Short mmCIF file of C-alpha atoms and ligand atoms in Angstrom, two decimals:
data_model
loop_
_atom_site.label_atom_id
_atom_site.label_comp_id
_atom_site.label_asym_id
_atom_site.label_seq_id
_atom_site.Cartn_x
_atom_site.Cartn_y
_atom_site.Cartn_z
CA MET A 1 -37.49 -48.32 -17.55
CA SER A 2 -39.99 -45.65 -18.47
CA PRO A 3 -38.63 -42.09 -18.56
CA SER A 4 -40.95 -41.08 -15.70
CA SER A 5 -39.35 -43.51 -13.22
CA GLU A 6 -35.85 -42.13 -13.87
CA THR A 7 -34.54 -39.63 -11.35
CA PRO A 8 -33.90 -36.44 -13.28
CA PRO A 9 -30.15 -35.68 -13.42
CA SER A 10 -29.36 -33.08 -10.75
CA PRO A 11 -27.81 -29.94 -12.18
CA PRO A 12 -24.12 -29.49 -11.38
CA PRO A 13 -23.53 -27.34 -8.30
CA ALA A 14 -22.76 -23.69 -8.94
CA TRP A 15 -19.13 -22.54 -8.95
CA SER A 16 -17.90 -21.76 -5.49
CA SER A 17 -14.79 -20.20 -4.02
CA ILE A 18 -12.71 -22.52 -1.86
CA ALA A 19 -13.32 -20.45 1.28
CA ARG A 20 -17.08 -20.45 0.69
CA ALA A 21 -17.13 -24.18 -0.06
CA LEU A 22 -15.31 -24.96 3.18
CA ALA A 23 -17.59 -22.65 5.17
CA ASP A 24 -20.74 -24.30 3.71
CA VAL A 25 -19.46 -27.87 3.80
CA GLU A 26 -22.12 -29.18 6.21
CA ARG A 27 -24.99 -27.95 4.05
CA SER A 28 -23.60 -28.66 0.59
CA PRO A 29 -20.56 -30.92 0.44
CA SER A 30 -20.91 -31.37 -3.33
CA VAL A 31 -19.00 -28.53 -5.04
CA ARG A 32 -17.46 -27.22 -8.23
CA LEU A 33 -14.21 -25.30 -7.81
CA ARG A 34 -11.83 -23.60 -10.21
CA GLY A 35 -8.36 -22.35 -9.57
CA TRP A 36 -4.71 -23.21 -10.01
CA VAL A 37 -2.65 -26.28 -9.20
CA HIS A 38 -0.40 -25.23 -6.36
CA ARG A 39 1.18 -28.65 -5.75
CA THR A 40 0.79 -31.97 -7.55
CA ARG A 41 1.81 -35.57 -6.84
CA SER A 42 0.48 -38.91 -7.97
CA SER A 43 1.02 -42.52 -7.04
CA GLY A 44 -0.73 -45.80 -7.81
CA GLY A 45 -3.66 -44.35 -9.73
CA ILE A 46 -4.36 -41.56 -7.23
CA LEU A 47 -3.59 -37.93 -7.96
CA PHE A 48 -3.15 -35.34 -5.18
CA TRP A 49 -3.41 -31.63 -5.83
CA VAL A 50 -3.33 -28.62 -3.63
CA LEU A 51 -5.77 -26.36 -5.42
CA ARG A 52 -5.52 -22.58 -4.89
CA ASP A 53 -7.95 -19.80 -5.76
CA GLY A 54 -8.30 -16.18 -4.74
CA SER A 55 -9.86 -17.17 -1.43
CA GLY A 56 -7.71 -20.04 -0.15
CA SER A 57 -6.56 -23.57 -0.89
CA VAL A 58 -7.77 -27.13 -0.48
CA GLN A 59 -6.44 -30.63 -1.05
CA VAL A 60 -7.94 -32.54 -3.96
CA THR A 61 -7.66 -36.29 -4.56
CA ALA A 62 -8.64 -37.83 -7.87
CA ARG A 63 -8.74 -41.55 -8.59
CA LYS A 64 -8.18 -43.01 -11.99
CA ASP A 65 -11.28 -45.19 -11.61
CA SER A 66 -13.58 -42.24 -10.88
CA LEU A 67 -12.13 -39.88 -13.53
CA GLY A 68 -11.64 -42.43 -16.27
CA PRO A 69 -8.24 -43.10 -17.86
CA GLU A 70 -8.18 -40.22 -20.35
CA GLU A 71 -9.20 -37.46 -17.97
CA PHE A 72 -6.93 -38.90 -15.31
CA GLU A 73 -3.94 -38.87 -17.62
CA GLU A 74 -4.53 -35.29 -18.64
CA ALA A 75 -4.90 -34.21 -15.00
CA GLU A 76 -1.82 -36.19 -13.99
CA HIS A 77 0.24 -34.28 -16.53
CA ALA A 78 -1.00 -30.88 -15.39
CA GLN A 79 1.99 -29.05 -13.95
CA VAL A 80 2.12 -26.49 -11.17
CA GLU A 81 0.13 -23.30 -11.96
CA SER A 82 -2.13 -24.97 -14.53
CA SER A 83 -5.65 -23.60 -14.23
CA VAL A 84 -8.23 -26.32 -13.59
CA GLU A 85 -11.90 -27.03 -12.89
CA VAL A 86 -12.77 -29.70 -10.35
CA GLU A 87 -16.09 -31.18 -9.31
CA GLY A 88 -16.55 -33.52 -6.38
CA THR A 89 -17.46 -33.97 -2.74
CA LEU A 90 -15.77 -32.45 0.27
CA ALA A 91 -15.05 -35.03 2.95
CA PRO A 92 -13.45 -34.64 6.37
CA ASP A 93 -9.79 -35.63 6.35
CA ARG A 94 -7.65 -35.20 9.42
CA ARG A 95 -4.39 -35.03 7.46
CA ALA A 96 -5.54 -32.39 4.97
CA PRO A 97 -4.76 -28.76 5.75
CA GLY A 98 -8.08 -27.17 6.71
CA GLY A 99 -9.51 -30.57 7.75
CA PHE A 100 -11.26 -31.41 4.44
CA GLU A 101 -10.30 -32.84 1.10
CA LEU A 102 -12.18 -32.76 -2.17
CA LYS A 103 -12.77 -36.20 -3.68
CA ALA A 104 -12.96 -35.40 -7.39
CA ARG A 105 -15.50 -36.83 -9.81
CA SER A 106 -14.01 -34.77 -12.60
CA ALA A 107 -10.87 -32.68 -13.01
CA ARG A 108 -10.39 -30.72 -16.19
CA VAL A 109 -7.37 -28.66 -17.26
CA VAL A 110 -8.35 -25.22 -18.58
CA GLY A 111 -4.98 -23.58 -19.21
CA ALA A 112 -1.80 -25.64 -19.15
CA SER A 113 1.37 -24.40 -17.45
CA LYS A 114 4.68 -25.78 -18.61
CA ASP A 115 7.73 -25.46 -16.32
CA PHE A 116 6.55 -22.56 -14.15
CA PRO A 117 9.78 -20.64 -13.63
CA ILE A 118 9.20 -19.51 -10.01
CA PHE A 119 10.38 -21.77 -7.22
CA THR A 120 12.33 -21.35 -4.01
CA GLU A 121 15.99 -20.33 -3.73
CA GLN A 122 16.00 -17.99 -6.72
CA THR A 123 17.92 -14.74 -6.78
CA GLU A 124 16.19 -11.46 -6.04
CA GLU A 125 17.05 -10.23 -9.56
CA PHE A 126 15.47 -13.28 -11.19
CA LEU A 127 12.31 -12.87 -9.15
CA LEU A 128 12.10 -9.17 -10.04
CA ASP A 129 12.54 -9.99 -13.74
CA HIS A 130 9.67 -12.47 -13.39
CA ARG A 131 7.52 -10.34 -11.11
CA HIS A 132 4.44 -10.90 -13.30
CA LEU A 133 4.60 -14.54 -12.17
CA ALA A 134 6.19 -14.01 -8.75
CA VAL A 135 3.09 -12.06 -7.65
CA ARG A 136 1.55 -15.51 -7.12
CA THR A 137 3.93 -16.45 -4.30
CA ARG A 138 2.57 -16.78 -0.78
CA GLU A 139 4.49 -13.80 0.57
CA MET A 140 3.46 -11.48 -2.25
CA VAL A 141 -0.16 -12.56 -1.97
CA ALA A 142 -0.14 -11.99 1.79
CA THR A 143 1.48 -8.56 1.37
CA LEU A 144 -1.02 -7.48 -1.26
CA LYS A 145 -3.93 -8.61 0.91
CA VAL A 146 -2.60 -6.59 3.85
CA LYS A 147 -2.11 -3.57 1.58
CA SER A 148 -5.66 -3.80 0.31
CA GLU A 149 -6.95 -4.06 3.88
CA LEU A 150 -4.95 -1.00 4.94
CA LEU A 151 -6.45 1.01 2.08
CA ARG A 152 -9.93 -0.19 2.96
CA GLY A 153 -9.33 0.89 6.56
CA ALA A 154 -8.17 4.31 5.41
CA ARG A 155 -11.25 4.94 3.29
CA GLU A 156 -13.47 3.61 6.06
CA LEU A 157 -12.08 6.07 8.61
CA LEU A 158 -12.03 9.09 6.29
CA ASP A 159 -15.53 8.42 4.95
CA SER A 160 -16.86 7.99 8.49
CA GLU A 161 -15.45 11.39 9.43
CA GLY A 162 -17.15 13.16 6.54
CA TYR A 163 -14.20 13.40 4.14
CA TRP A 164 -14.90 13.41 0.38
CA GLU A 165 -12.77 11.33 -1.94
CA MET A 166 -11.51 13.40 -4.85
CA THR A 167 -9.80 12.54 -8.13
CA PRO A 168 -7.06 15.12 -8.72
CA PRO A 169 -5.01 15.08 -11.94
CA ILE A 170 -1.72 13.25 -12.43
CA LEU A 171 -0.54 15.36 -15.37
CA SER A 172 0.20 18.96 -14.55
CA GLY A 173 1.93 22.04 -15.87
CA ASN A 174 3.66 22.67 -12.54
CA ALA A 175 5.82 20.61 -10.21
CA ALA A 176 4.67 20.84 -6.61
CA GLU A 177 7.43 19.31 -4.49
CA GLY A 178 10.50 20.82 -6.14
CA GLY A 179 11.20 20.42 -9.83
CA SER A 180 14.38 18.33 -9.53
CA GLN A 181 12.54 15.16 -8.60
CA ALA A 182 9.71 15.55 -11.07
CA PHE A 183 9.36 13.37 -14.16
CA THR A 184 8.69 15.47 -17.22
CA LEU A 185 7.15 14.53 -20.51
CA ASP A 186 6.18 16.13 -23.74
CA TYR A 187 2.59 17.32 -23.72
CA PHE A 188 1.77 18.42 -27.27
CA GLY A 189 4.94 20.48 -27.35
CA GLU A 190 4.73 21.73 -23.77
CA THR A 191 6.46 20.35 -20.69
CA ALA A 192 4.19 18.40 -18.39
CA TYR A 193 5.05 16.99 -14.98
CA LEU A 194 3.85 13.74 -13.44
CA ALA A 195 2.30 14.50 -10.06
CA GLN A 196 4.57 14.30 -7.02
CA THR A 197 1.59 15.14 -4.83
CA ALA A 198 -2.10 15.92 -5.20
CA GLN A 199 -1.87 18.50 -2.44
CA LEU A 200 -2.26 21.72 -4.42
CA TYR A 201 -5.38 20.37 -6.12
CA LEU A 202 -6.80 19.11 -2.84
CA GLU A 203 -6.27 22.62 -1.46
CA ALA A 204 -8.45 23.98 -4.28
CA LEU A 205 -11.07 21.31 -3.63
CA LEU A 206 -11.35 21.98 0.09
CA PHE A 207 -13.14 25.26 -0.64
CA PRO A 208 -16.28 23.57 -1.90
CA ARG A 209 -16.03 20.52 0.38
CA GLU A 210 -13.92 21.47 3.46
CA ARG A 211 -12.65 17.93 4.08
CA VAL A 212 -11.15 16.10 1.14
CA TYR A 213 -8.82 13.23 0.40
CA SER A 214 -7.41 11.31 -2.50
CA VAL A 215 -5.57 8.08 -3.20
CA THR A 216 -3.43 8.63 -6.29
CA THR A 217 -0.15 7.56 -7.77
CA SER A 218 2.70 9.98 -7.08
CA PHE A 219 5.94 10.00 -9.02
CA ARG A 220 9.43 10.88 -7.85
CA ALA A 221 12.49 10.77 -10.05
CA GLU A 222 14.51 9.50 -7.09
CA LYS A 223 17.99 8.50 -8.17
CA SER A 224 18.90 7.52 -4.63
CA ARG A 225 18.76 3.77 -4.23
CA THR A 226 17.43 3.28 -0.73
CA PRO A 227 15.17 0.59 0.63
CA ARG A 228 12.40 3.17 1.08
CA HIS A 229 12.22 5.08 -2.20
CA LEU A 230 10.18 4.15 -5.23
CA CYS A 231 9.85 6.20 -8.42
CA GLU A 232 6.10 5.54 -8.37
CA TYR A 233 4.07 5.09 -5.19
CA THR A 234 0.55 5.19 -3.80
CA HIS A 235 -0.12 8.48 -2.06
CA LEU A 236 -2.98 8.92 0.39
CA GLU A 237 -3.48 12.63 0.99
CA ALA A 238 -5.98 14.70 2.94
CA GLU A 239 -6.65 18.41 3.32
CA ILE A 240 -8.69 19.97 6.12
CA ALA A 241 -10.23 23.46 6.15
CA TRP A 242 -9.88 25.51 9.36
CA ALA A 243 -7.37 23.03 10.79
CA GLY A 244 -4.14 23.70 12.67
CA MET A 245 -1.34 21.40 13.85
CA GLU A 246 -3.46 19.59 16.44
CA GLU A 247 -6.36 18.75 14.12
CA ASN A 248 -3.92 17.65 11.43
CA ILE A 249 -1.93 15.40 13.73
CA GLY A 250 -5.10 14.08 15.38
CA LEU A 251 -6.55 12.95 12.06
CA GLN A 252 -3.29 11.23 11.14
CA GLU A 253 -3.29 9.36 14.44
CA ARG A 254 -6.86 8.16 14.06
CA LEU A 255 -6.36 7.28 10.42
CA LEU A 256 -3.20 5.24 10.89
CA THR A 257 -4.54 3.47 13.99
CA HIS A 258 -7.72 2.50 12.18
CA MET A 259 -5.76 1.19 9.20
CA LEU A 260 -3.45 -0.89 11.40
CA HIS A 261 -6.26 -2.27 13.55
CA ARG A 262 -8.30 -3.24 10.53
CA ALA A 263 -5.37 -5.09 8.95
CA ALA A 264 -4.63 -6.84 12.27
CA ARG A 265 -8.26 -7.93 12.71
CA GLU A 266 -8.95 -8.97 9.12
CA ARG A 267 -5.56 -10.39 8.06
CA PRO A 268 -3.92 -11.97 11.12
CA GLU A 269 -2.76 -15.10 9.25
CA GLU A 270 -1.16 -13.11 6.45
CA LEU A 271 0.60 -10.84 8.95
CA ARG A 272 1.97 -13.80 10.89
CA LEU A 273 3.22 -15.39 7.69
CA LEU A 274 5.14 -12.17 7.01
CA GLY A 275 6.64 -12.10 10.49
CA ARG A 276 4.40 -9.47 12.08
CA ASP A 277 2.47 -10.26 15.23
CA PRO A 278 -0.97 -8.63 14.78
CA ALA A 279 -1.08 -7.97 18.54
CA GLU A 280 1.72 -5.41 18.07
CA LEU A 281 -0.52 -3.43 15.72
CA LEU A 282 -3.58 -3.72 17.95
CA ALA A 283 -1.51 -2.39 20.85
CA LEU A 284 -0.88 0.93 19.06
CA GLU A 285 -3.20 3.71 20.19
CA PRO A 286 -3.07 7.50 19.95
CA PRO A 287 -1.60 9.79 21.03
CA PHE A 288 1.81 9.11 19.51
CA GLU A 289 4.92 10.71 20.94
CA ARG A 290 5.88 14.15 19.62
CA MET A 291 9.36 15.59 19.41
CA ARG A 292 10.53 18.91 18.03
CA TYR A 293 13.15 18.74 15.28
CA GLU A 294 15.60 20.59 17.51
CA LYS A 295 15.28 17.95 20.21
CA ALA A 296 15.68 15.19 17.62
CA ILE A 297 18.94 16.80 16.48
CA ASP A 298 20.16 16.82 20.10
CA GLU A 299 19.26 13.17 20.51
CA LEU A 300 21.07 12.26 17.29
CA ARG A 301 24.15 14.29 18.24
CA ALA A 302 24.32 12.37 21.50
CA ARG A 303 24.43 9.21 19.36
CA GLY A 304 27.41 10.49 17.41
CA PHE A 305 25.77 12.09 14.35
CA ALA A 306 27.48 15.31 13.25
CA LEU A 307 24.36 17.41 12.70
CA GLU A 308 23.50 21.04 12.98
CA PHE A 309 20.22 22.89 13.04
CA GLY A 310 19.10 23.23 9.43
CA VAL A 311 20.09 19.85 8.01
CA ASP A 312 17.45 17.38 6.90
CA LEU A 313 17.05 13.97 8.49
CA GLY A 314 18.02 11.22 6.09
CA THR A 315 17.49 7.47 6.08
CA ALA A 316 20.32 6.85 8.59
CA GLU A 317 19.13 9.55 11.02
CA GLU A 318 15.53 8.38 10.95
CA ARG A 319 16.64 4.80 11.45
CA ALA A 320 18.68 5.78 14.51
CA LEU A 321 15.77 7.79 15.93
CA THR A 322 13.23 5.01 15.56
CA GLN A 323 15.19 1.76 15.84
CA GLU A 324 14.46 1.18 19.50
CA ARG A 325 10.94 2.58 19.45
CA THR A 326 7.88 0.36 19.19
CA ALA A 327 5.35 3.11 18.37
CA PRO A 328 5.35 5.85 15.71
CA ILE A 329 6.67 9.30 16.61
CA PHE A 330 5.94 12.77 15.20
CA VAL A 331 8.94 14.99 14.54
CA THR A 332 7.65 18.56 14.41
CA HIS A 333 8.81 22.13 13.68
CA PHE A 334 11.42 21.52 10.99
CA PRO A 335 13.65 24.38 9.79
CA ARG A 336 12.01 26.33 6.97
CA GLY A 337 15.00 25.83 4.68
CA ILE A 338 14.50 22.07 4.29
CA LYS A 339 10.75 22.10 3.73
CA ALA A 340 8.47 22.96 0.82
CA PHE A 341 7.41 26.53 -0.02
CA TYR A 342 3.77 26.04 1.03
CA MET A 343 4.46 25.17 4.67
CA ALA A 344 3.34 27.83 7.15
CA GLU A 345 5.95 29.58 9.24
CA ASP A 346 5.61 29.18 13.01
CA PRO A 347 4.58 32.61 14.34
CA GLY A 348 6.34 31.76 17.62
CA ASP A 349 9.64 30.85 15.93
CA PRO A 350 10.14 32.03 12.32
CA ARG A 351 13.09 29.67 11.87
CA VAL A 352 10.72 26.72 11.70
CA VAL A 353 7.49 25.60 10.01
CA LEU A 354 4.24 24.27 11.44
CA GLY A 355 4.78 20.81 10.04
CA ALA A 356 5.26 17.29 11.27
CA ASP A 357 6.59 14.06 9.84
CA LEU A 358 5.33 10.81 11.27
CA LEU A 359 8.10 8.21 11.61
CA ALA A 360 7.37 4.50 11.87
CA PRO A 361 9.17 2.60 14.64
CA GLU A 362 11.72 -0.24 14.41
CA GLY A 363 13.98 1.81 12.14
CA TYR A 364 11.52 2.22 9.26
CA GLY A 365 11.28 6.03 9.39
CA GLU A 366 9.03 8.57 7.63
CA ILE A 367 5.59 7.38 6.56
CA ILE A 368 3.67 10.69 6.60
CA GLY A 369 4.62 14.27 5.81
CA GLY A 370 2.17 17.01 6.75
CA SER A 371 1.86 20.68 7.63
CA CYS A 372 -0.24 23.77 8.05
CA ARG A 373 -0.31 25.63 4.75
CA GLU A 374 0.76 29.24 4.21
CA TRP A 375 -2.76 30.54 3.60
CA GLU A 376 -2.19 34.29 3.31
CA LEU A 377 -1.38 35.64 -0.14
CA GLU A 378 1.39 38.06 0.80
CA ARG A 379 3.30 35.63 2.93
CA LEU A 380 3.08 32.89 0.30
CA GLU A 381 4.25 35.27 -2.44
CA ARG A 382 7.14 36.41 -0.28
CA ARG A 383 8.17 32.83 0.41
CA MET A 384 8.06 31.86 -3.25
CA ALA A 385 10.18 34.89 -4.15
CA GLU A 386 12.74 33.96 -1.47
CA LEU A 387 13.04 30.51 -2.99
CA GLY A 388 13.11 31.79 -6.57
CA ILE A 389 9.93 29.95 -7.55
CA PRO A 390 8.31 31.59 -10.60
CA GLN A 391 4.73 32.73 -10.01
CA GLU A 392 3.37 32.09 -13.48
CA PRO A 393 2.70 28.34 -13.25
CA TYR A 394 1.29 28.81 -9.72
CA ARG A 395 -1.07 31.66 -10.57
CA TRP A 396 -4.07 29.42 -10.07
CA TYR A 397 -2.71 28.25 -6.71
CA LEU A 398 -2.17 31.83 -5.54
CA ASP A 399 -5.76 32.58 -6.54
CA LEU A 400 -6.86 30.24 -3.74
CA ARG A 401 -5.44 32.85 -1.35
CA ARG A 402 -7.35 35.62 -3.14
CA TYR A 403 -10.89 34.28 -2.88
CA GLY A 404 -11.95 33.48 0.64
CA SER A 405 -8.76 31.86 1.90
CA VAL A 406 -8.92 30.05 5.22
CA PRO A 407 -6.30 28.48 7.49
CA HIS A 408 -5.92 24.84 6.55
CA ALA A 409 -3.62 21.87 6.90
CA GLY A 410 -3.07 18.46 5.37
CA PHE A 411 -0.74 15.57 4.91
CA GLY A 412 0.41 12.79 2.61
CA LEU A 413 0.86 9.18 3.66
CA GLY A 414 3.09 6.86 1.64
CA VAL A 415 1.04 3.66 1.42
CA GLU A 416 4.00 1.44 0.47
CA ARG A 417 6.01 2.92 3.35
CA VAL A 418 3.28 1.81 5.76
CA VAL A 419 3.02 -1.60 4.09
CA ARG A 420 6.79 -2.05 4.31
CA TRP A 421 6.73 -1.39 8.03
CA VAL A 422 3.61 -3.40 8.81
CA THR A 423 4.71 -6.43 6.78
CA ARG A 424 8.38 -6.09 7.80
CA ARG A 425 9.68 -6.06 4.26
CA GLU A 426 13.36 -5.26 3.94
CA HIS A 427 12.83 -3.26 0.75
CA ILE A 428 9.89 -1.05 -0.24
CA ARG A 429 9.76 -2.69 -3.68
CA ASP A 430 8.17 -5.70 -1.99
CA ALA A 431 5.28 -3.53 -0.83
CA THR A 432 4.05 -3.10 -4.39
CA PRO A 433 3.42 -5.62 -7.19
CA PHE A 434 5.37 -3.90 -9.95
CA PRO A 435 8.01 -1.66 -8.39
CA ARG A 436 9.42 1.22 -10.37
CA THR A 437 13.01 1.99 -9.45
CA PRO A 438 15.75 3.78 -11.44
CA SER A 439 16.83 0.47 -12.98
CA ARG A 440 13.44 -1.15 -13.47
CA LEU A 441 10.54 -0.33 -15.79
CA LEU A 442 9.61 -3.93 -16.73
CA PRO A 443 7.62 -6.08 -16.13
O1 4AD B 501 6.87 14.20 2.48
P1 4AD B 501 6.30 14.26 1.11
O2 4AD B 501 7.24 14.61 0.00
O3 4AD B 501 5.11 15.29 1.19
C1 4AD B 501 4.30 15.68 0.16
O4 4AD B 501 4.37 15.30 -0.97
C2 4AD B 501 3.16 16.52 0.61
N1 4AD B 501 2.76 17.40 -0.51
C3 4AD B 501 2.04 15.65 1.03
C4 4AD B 501 0.84 16.43 1.51
O5 4AD B 501 0.96 17.15 2.46
N2 4AD B 501 -0.29 16.27 0.87
O6 4AD B 501 5.61 12.89 0.75
C5 4AD B 501 4.59 12.38 1.57
C6 4AD B 501 4.85 10.93 1.89
C7 4AD B 501 6.13 10.67 2.66
O7 4AD B 501 5.94 10.84 4.03
C8 4AD B 501 6.42 9.23 2.31
O8 4AD B 501 5.65 8.37 3.15
C9 4AD B 501 5.90 9.11 0.91
O9 4AD B 501 5.00 10.17 0.70
N3 4AD B 501 6.99 9.18 -0.08
C10 4AD B 501 7.47 8.13 -0.77
N4 4AD B 501 7.15 6.82 -0.75
C11 4AD B 501 7.81 6.00 -1.58
N5 4AD B 501 8.79 6.41 -2.43
C12 4AD B 501 9.14 7.70 -2.48
N6 4AD B 501 10.09 8.10 -3.33
C13 4AD B 501 8.48 8.63 -1.62
N7 4AD B 501 8.57 9.97 -1.43
C14 4AD B 501 7.66 10.27 -0.49
MG1 MG B 502 8.62 14.25 3.56
#
């Protein structure tokens, strides 16, 4: 045969993701995929894989006579979680999940995996010790996808309302939420604190930009072992110039609703896998119920809690308040004594502050803390003196009240708290890939 009569060899198809390959199957059934072996089984010269990549999974069948004996043997010995490259043709198959299977022409092992240690029925401790591998489990993957969608929804809403994303520092010479829960470290011979909040810096940044937000890591040296405290968490914070209680609460309502709706629309399968009906999230609409702290105390007393005006609401109290609710609720006007120094006093009732916590329903409790800020210099100085807070490290913060101060308000949303509620995780550590708790710094 002369070279000219030969059909030129067609180039191999470009790499595709599994989701894309399945979506384009009519047009181009011949594909090259790469990913990880999720399940493997072989019998009588036929090998079956479930192949997983970042986009989805698909069934692969490989026959010894199409792969050749050597390649087949290597593929047959590939254990779960081996990374592989497969080339072949997608064909309809009623029994395959997704309705198609890939008939492989070649299947090559890239990175072997010997005795992957994660399987079902393992203890919580074991899985936490092997979290770097356990992040590949279906539940973790679904949770992380939902979390990412919630964050995307948050940025989408804030950007659409003209907020500017800022990058405040994590290392600071002052602790903002009370020194006792701040991690300290040596900073060239000085004491530095890991940020508990970006708030004070966002307050400085609202002067040039008026509406600002940030998504940063906050740190809390929380010794209390509760299912809702992490030592390191993702903090979504916003600060609004000229705003009072209503504007502050209104933004929180729109923000949270948008986040929930986006997750419900974009990740319904993942939510269902985790035990959350997306319709429950789509049903939530502002306004959320509001209740003054004093009224909440009454309600809790009626349920047998021994509480007096002035005590903070803990995990048990918030659980009792929200257990039977299906929508979030704002608890407002907390006593001054249990809230941070920067919260503005209520001119109508000096016992309380103009602040609100948003509590998630079904017993989950606080997901947002927010308030109007004390924006007048004298009042802020007086408050700091009452609480014995030294002025020196906060000189810069007090300056904000010296140069064109304006009334303003803001809030902080605990992203893992929202994820825990939305994905119905029992413990907040399962809302983050590598949880930091008092007993865990590795992996
Ligand atoms: O209520 P917090 O302490 O408020 C502040 O830090 C304000 N400076 C925020 C602001 O106004 N910019 O924390 C805010 C939120 C809480 O409502 C909760 O959702 C979350 O952060 N949070 C935690 N999440 C996980 N683990 C912890 N240890 C948390 N502590 C607070
Ligand atoms: Mg709080």
